[in-house]
PDB file of C-alpha atoms in Angstrom:
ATOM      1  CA  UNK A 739       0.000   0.000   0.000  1.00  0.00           C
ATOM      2  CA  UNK A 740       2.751   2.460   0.688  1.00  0.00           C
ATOM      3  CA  UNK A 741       5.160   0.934  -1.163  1.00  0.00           C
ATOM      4  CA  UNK A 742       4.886   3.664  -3.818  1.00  0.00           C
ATOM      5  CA  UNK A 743       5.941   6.183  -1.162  1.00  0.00           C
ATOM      6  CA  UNK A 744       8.698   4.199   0.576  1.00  0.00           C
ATOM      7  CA  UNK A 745      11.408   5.516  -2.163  1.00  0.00           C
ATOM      8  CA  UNK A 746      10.333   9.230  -2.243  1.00  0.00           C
ATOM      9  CA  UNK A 747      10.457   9.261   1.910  1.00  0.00           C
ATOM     10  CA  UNK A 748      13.990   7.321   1.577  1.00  0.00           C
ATOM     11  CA  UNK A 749      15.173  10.394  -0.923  1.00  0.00           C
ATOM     12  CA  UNK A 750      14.146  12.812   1.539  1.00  0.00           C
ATOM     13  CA  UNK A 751      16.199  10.839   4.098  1.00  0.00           C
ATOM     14  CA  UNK A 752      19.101  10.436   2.113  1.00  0.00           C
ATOM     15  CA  UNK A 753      19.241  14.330   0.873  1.00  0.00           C
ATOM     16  CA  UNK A 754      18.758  15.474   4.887  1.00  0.00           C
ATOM     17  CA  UNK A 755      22.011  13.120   5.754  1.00  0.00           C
ATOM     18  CA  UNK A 756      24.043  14.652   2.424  1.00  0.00           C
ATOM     19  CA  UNK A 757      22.821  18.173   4.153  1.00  0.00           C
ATOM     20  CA  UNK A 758      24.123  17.265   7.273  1.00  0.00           C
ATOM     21  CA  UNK A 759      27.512  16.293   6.387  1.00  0.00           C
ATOM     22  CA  UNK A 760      27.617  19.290   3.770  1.00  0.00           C
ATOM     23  CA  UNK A 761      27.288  21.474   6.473  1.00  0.00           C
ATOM     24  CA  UNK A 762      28.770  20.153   9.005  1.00  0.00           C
ATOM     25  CA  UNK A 763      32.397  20.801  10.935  1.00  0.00           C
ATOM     26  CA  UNK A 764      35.412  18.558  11.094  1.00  0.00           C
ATOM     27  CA  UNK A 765      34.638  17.557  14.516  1.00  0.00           C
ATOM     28  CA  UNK A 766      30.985  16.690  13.971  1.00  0.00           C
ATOM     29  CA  UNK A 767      31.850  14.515  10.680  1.00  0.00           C
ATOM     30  CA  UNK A 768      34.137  12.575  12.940  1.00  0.00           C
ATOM     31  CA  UNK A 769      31.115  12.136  15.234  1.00  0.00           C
ATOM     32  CA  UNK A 770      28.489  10.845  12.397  1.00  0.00           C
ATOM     33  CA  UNK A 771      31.425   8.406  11.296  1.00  0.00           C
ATOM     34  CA  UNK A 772      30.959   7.270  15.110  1.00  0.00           C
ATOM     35  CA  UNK A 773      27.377   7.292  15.039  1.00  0.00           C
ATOM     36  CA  UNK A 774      27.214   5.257  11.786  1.00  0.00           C
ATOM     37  CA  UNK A 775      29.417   2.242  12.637  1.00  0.00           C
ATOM     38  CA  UNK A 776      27.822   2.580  16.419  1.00  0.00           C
ATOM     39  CA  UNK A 777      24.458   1.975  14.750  1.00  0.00           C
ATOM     40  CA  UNK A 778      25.850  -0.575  12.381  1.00  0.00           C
ATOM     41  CA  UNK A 779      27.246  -2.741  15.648  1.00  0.00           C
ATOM     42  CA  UNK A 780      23.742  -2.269  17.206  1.00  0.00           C
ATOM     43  CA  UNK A 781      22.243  -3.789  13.937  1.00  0.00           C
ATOM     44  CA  UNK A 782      24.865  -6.629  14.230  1.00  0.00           C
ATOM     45  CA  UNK A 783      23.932  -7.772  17.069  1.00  0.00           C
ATOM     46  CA  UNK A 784      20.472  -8.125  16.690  1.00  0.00           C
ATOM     47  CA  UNK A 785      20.678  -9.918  13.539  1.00  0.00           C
ATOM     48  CA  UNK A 786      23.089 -12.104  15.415  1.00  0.00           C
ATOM     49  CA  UNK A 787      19.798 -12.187  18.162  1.00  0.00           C
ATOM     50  CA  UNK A 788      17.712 -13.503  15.002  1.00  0.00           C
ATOM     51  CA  UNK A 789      20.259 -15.677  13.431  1.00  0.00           C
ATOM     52  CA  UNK A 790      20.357 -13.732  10.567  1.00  0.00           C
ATOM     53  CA  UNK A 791      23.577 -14.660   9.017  1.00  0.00           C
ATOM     54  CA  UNK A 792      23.756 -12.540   6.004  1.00  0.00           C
ATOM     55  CA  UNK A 793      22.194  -8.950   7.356  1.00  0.00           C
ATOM     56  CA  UNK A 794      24.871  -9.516  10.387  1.00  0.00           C
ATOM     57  CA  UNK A 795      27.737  -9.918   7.573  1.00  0.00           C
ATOM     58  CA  UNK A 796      26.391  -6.543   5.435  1.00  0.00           C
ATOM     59  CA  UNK A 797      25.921  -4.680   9.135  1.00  0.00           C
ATOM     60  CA  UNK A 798      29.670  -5.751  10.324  1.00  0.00           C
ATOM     61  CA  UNK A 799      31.393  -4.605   7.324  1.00  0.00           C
ATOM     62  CA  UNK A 800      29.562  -1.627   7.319  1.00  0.00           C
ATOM     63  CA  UNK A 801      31.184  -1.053  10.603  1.00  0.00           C
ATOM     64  CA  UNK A 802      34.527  -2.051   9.493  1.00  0.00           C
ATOM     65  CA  UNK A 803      34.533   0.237   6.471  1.00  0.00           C
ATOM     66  CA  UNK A 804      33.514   3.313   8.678  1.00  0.00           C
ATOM     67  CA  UNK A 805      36.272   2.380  10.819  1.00  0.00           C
ATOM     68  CA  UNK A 806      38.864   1.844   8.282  1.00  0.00           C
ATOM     69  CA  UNK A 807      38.318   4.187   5.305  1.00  0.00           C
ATOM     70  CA  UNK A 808      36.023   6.994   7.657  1.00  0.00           C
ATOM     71  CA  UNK A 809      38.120   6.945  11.074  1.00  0.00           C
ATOM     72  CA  UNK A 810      41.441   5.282  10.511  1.00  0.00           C
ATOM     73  CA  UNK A 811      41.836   7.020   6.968  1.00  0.00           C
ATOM     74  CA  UNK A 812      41.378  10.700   8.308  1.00  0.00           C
ATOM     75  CA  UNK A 813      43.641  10.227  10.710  1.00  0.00           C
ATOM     76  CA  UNK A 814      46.587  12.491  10.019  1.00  0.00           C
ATOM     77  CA  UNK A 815      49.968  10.931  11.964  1.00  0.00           C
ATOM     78  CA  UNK A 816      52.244  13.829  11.302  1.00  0.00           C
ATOM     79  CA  UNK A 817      50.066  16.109  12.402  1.00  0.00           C
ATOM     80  CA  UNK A 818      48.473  13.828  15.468  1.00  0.00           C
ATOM     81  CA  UNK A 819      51.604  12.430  16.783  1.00  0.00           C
ATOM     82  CA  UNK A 820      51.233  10.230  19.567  1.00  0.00           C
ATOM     83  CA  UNK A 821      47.834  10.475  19.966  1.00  0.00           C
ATOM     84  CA  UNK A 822      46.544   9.716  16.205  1.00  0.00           C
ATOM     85  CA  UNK A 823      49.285   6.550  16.325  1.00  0.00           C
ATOM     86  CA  UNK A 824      47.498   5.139  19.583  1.00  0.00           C
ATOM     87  CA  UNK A 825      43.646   5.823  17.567  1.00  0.00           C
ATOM     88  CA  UNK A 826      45.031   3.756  14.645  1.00  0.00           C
ATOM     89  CA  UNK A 827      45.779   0.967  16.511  1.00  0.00           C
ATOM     90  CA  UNK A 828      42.894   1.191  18.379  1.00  0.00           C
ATOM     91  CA  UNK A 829      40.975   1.549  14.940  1.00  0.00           C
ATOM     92  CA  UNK A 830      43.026  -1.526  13.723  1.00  0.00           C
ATOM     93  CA  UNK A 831      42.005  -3.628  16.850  1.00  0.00           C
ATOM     94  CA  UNK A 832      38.452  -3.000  16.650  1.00  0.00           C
ATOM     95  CA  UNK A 833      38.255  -3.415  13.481  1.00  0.00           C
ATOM     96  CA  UNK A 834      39.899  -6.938  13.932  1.00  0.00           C
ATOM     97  CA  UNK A 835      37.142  -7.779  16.902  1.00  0.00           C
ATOM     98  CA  UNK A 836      34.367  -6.984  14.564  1.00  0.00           C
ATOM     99  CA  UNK A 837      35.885  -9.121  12.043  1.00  0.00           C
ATOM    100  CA  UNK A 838      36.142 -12.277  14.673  1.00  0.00           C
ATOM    101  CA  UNK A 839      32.834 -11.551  15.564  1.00  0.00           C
ATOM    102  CA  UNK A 840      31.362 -11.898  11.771  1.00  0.00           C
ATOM    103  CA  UNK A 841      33.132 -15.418  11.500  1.00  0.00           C
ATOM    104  CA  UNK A 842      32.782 -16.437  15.017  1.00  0.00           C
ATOM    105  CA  UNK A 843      29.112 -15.470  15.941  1.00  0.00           C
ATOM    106  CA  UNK A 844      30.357 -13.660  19.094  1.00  0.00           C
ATOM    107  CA  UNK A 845      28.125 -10.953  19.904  1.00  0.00           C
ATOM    108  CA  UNK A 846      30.560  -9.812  23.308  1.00  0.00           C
ATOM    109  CA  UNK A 847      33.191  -8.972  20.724  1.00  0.00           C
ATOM    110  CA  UNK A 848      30.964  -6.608  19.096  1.00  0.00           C
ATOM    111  CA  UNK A 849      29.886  -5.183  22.507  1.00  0.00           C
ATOM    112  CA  UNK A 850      33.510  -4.905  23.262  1.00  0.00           C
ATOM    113  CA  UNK A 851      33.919  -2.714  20.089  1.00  0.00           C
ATOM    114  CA  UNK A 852      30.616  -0.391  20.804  1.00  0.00           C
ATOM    115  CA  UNK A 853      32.221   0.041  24.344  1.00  0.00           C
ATOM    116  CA  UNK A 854      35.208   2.071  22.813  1.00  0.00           C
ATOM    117  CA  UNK A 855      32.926   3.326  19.735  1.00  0.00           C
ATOM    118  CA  UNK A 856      31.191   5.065  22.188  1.00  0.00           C
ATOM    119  CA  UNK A 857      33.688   5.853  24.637  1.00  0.00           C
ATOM    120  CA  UNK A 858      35.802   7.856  21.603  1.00  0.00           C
ATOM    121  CA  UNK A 859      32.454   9.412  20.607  1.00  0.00           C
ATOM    122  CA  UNK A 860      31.840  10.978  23.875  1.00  0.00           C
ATOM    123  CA  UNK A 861      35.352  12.433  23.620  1.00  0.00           C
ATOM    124  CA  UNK A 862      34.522  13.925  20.250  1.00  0.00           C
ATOM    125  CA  UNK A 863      31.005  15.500  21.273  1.00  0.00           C
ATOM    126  CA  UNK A 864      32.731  16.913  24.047  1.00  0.00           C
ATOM    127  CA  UNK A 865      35.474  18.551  22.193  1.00  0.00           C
ATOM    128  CA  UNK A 866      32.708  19.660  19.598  1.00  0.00           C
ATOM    129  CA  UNK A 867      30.739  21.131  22.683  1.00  0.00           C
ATOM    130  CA  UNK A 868      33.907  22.951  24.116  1.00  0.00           C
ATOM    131  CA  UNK A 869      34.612  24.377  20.650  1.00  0.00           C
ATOM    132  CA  UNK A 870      30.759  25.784  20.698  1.00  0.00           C
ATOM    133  CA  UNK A 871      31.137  26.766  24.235  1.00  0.00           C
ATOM    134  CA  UNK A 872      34.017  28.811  23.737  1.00  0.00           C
ATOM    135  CA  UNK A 873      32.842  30.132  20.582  1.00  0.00           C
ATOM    136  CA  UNK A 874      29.415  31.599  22.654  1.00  0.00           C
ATOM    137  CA  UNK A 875      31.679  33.133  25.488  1.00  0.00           C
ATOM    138  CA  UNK A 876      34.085  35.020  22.859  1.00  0.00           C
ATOM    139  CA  UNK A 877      30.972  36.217  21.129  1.00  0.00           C
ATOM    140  CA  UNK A 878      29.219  36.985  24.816  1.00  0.00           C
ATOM    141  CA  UNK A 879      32.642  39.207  25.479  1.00  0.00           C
ATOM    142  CA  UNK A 880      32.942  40.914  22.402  1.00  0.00           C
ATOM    143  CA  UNK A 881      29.220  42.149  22.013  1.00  0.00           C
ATOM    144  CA  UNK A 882      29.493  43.369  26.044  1.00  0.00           C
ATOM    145  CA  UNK A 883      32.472  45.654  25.529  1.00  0.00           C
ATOM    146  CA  UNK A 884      30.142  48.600  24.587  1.00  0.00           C
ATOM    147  CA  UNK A 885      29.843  51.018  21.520  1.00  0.00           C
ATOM    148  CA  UNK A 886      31.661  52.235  18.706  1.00  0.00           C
ATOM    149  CA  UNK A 887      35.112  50.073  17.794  1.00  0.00           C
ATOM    150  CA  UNK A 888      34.068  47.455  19.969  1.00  0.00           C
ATOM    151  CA  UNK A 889      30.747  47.411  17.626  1.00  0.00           C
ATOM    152  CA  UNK A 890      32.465  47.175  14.892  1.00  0.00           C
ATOM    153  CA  UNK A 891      34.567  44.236  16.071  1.00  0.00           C
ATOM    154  CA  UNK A 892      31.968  42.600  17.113  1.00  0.00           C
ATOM    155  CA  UNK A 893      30.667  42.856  13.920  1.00  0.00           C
ATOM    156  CA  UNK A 894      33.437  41.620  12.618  1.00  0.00           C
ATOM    157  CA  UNK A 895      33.891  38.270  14.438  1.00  0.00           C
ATOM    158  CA  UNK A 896      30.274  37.331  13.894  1.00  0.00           C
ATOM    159  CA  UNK A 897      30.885  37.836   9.932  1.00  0.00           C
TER     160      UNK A 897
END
């Protein structure tokens, strides 16, 4: 009966998540790639609930292809230094547990993963919300420093 309408409401979906990551910063992309292989582990593990075998394959290497060519693949060493080295080997190790789970049927691996999924995404929401924060007080400063040049620069930093 609504089968006719399922593909126009999946093209509405489909151009709101290409608006979202159009418009949205670094830090929030890295976020989404978190949200996406969180929601793909969730999936996972439910088809491994139902013993569906082949939707718990598709779900897991979602996962594993966020990880590898969204997380681990942004990831800029040079730049990172210690920090971005210890994320790719975490990156490599869950990606690893997810692929054990896939050919082993063991849900507690995936859990495992989803653990430090959202553990890391945490991290990254609250270094998104520290950006914003500091971001509203700098504004808050600049439009209470009164008239005339201060105007103007306040102005300025909201352009």
């Amino acid at each position: 009966m609504f089968g006719q309408y399922k593909q126009g409401v999946n093209g509405y979906a489909k151009v709101a998540a290409e608006t979202g990551v159009m418009a949205a910063s670094p830090v929030k992309l890295i976020v989404m790639l978190y949200e996406g292989a969180i929601t793909a582990c969730h999936g996972a593990v439910s088809c491994m609930q139902r013993h569906d075998i082949q939707n718990k394959g598709l779900l897991l290497s979602k996962a594993i292809l966020i990880i590898e060519s969204g997380l681990r693949l942004s990831l800029d060493k040079k730049a990172g230094g210690q920090i971005a080295e210890n994320l790719d080997s975490l990156y490599a190790y869950m990606s690893s547990q997810l692929s054990q789970a896939n050919i082993h049927n063991r849900p507690e691996k995936v859990h495992e993963v989803l653990k430090l999924l959202n553990e890391l995404r945490a991290a990254w929401e609250a270094i998104d919300q520290n950006k914003a924060t500091a971001h509203v007080v700098s504004q808050a400063k600049i439009n209470q420093q009164g008239a005339g040049v201060n105007n103007k620069l306040a102005y300025l930093a909201k352009v």
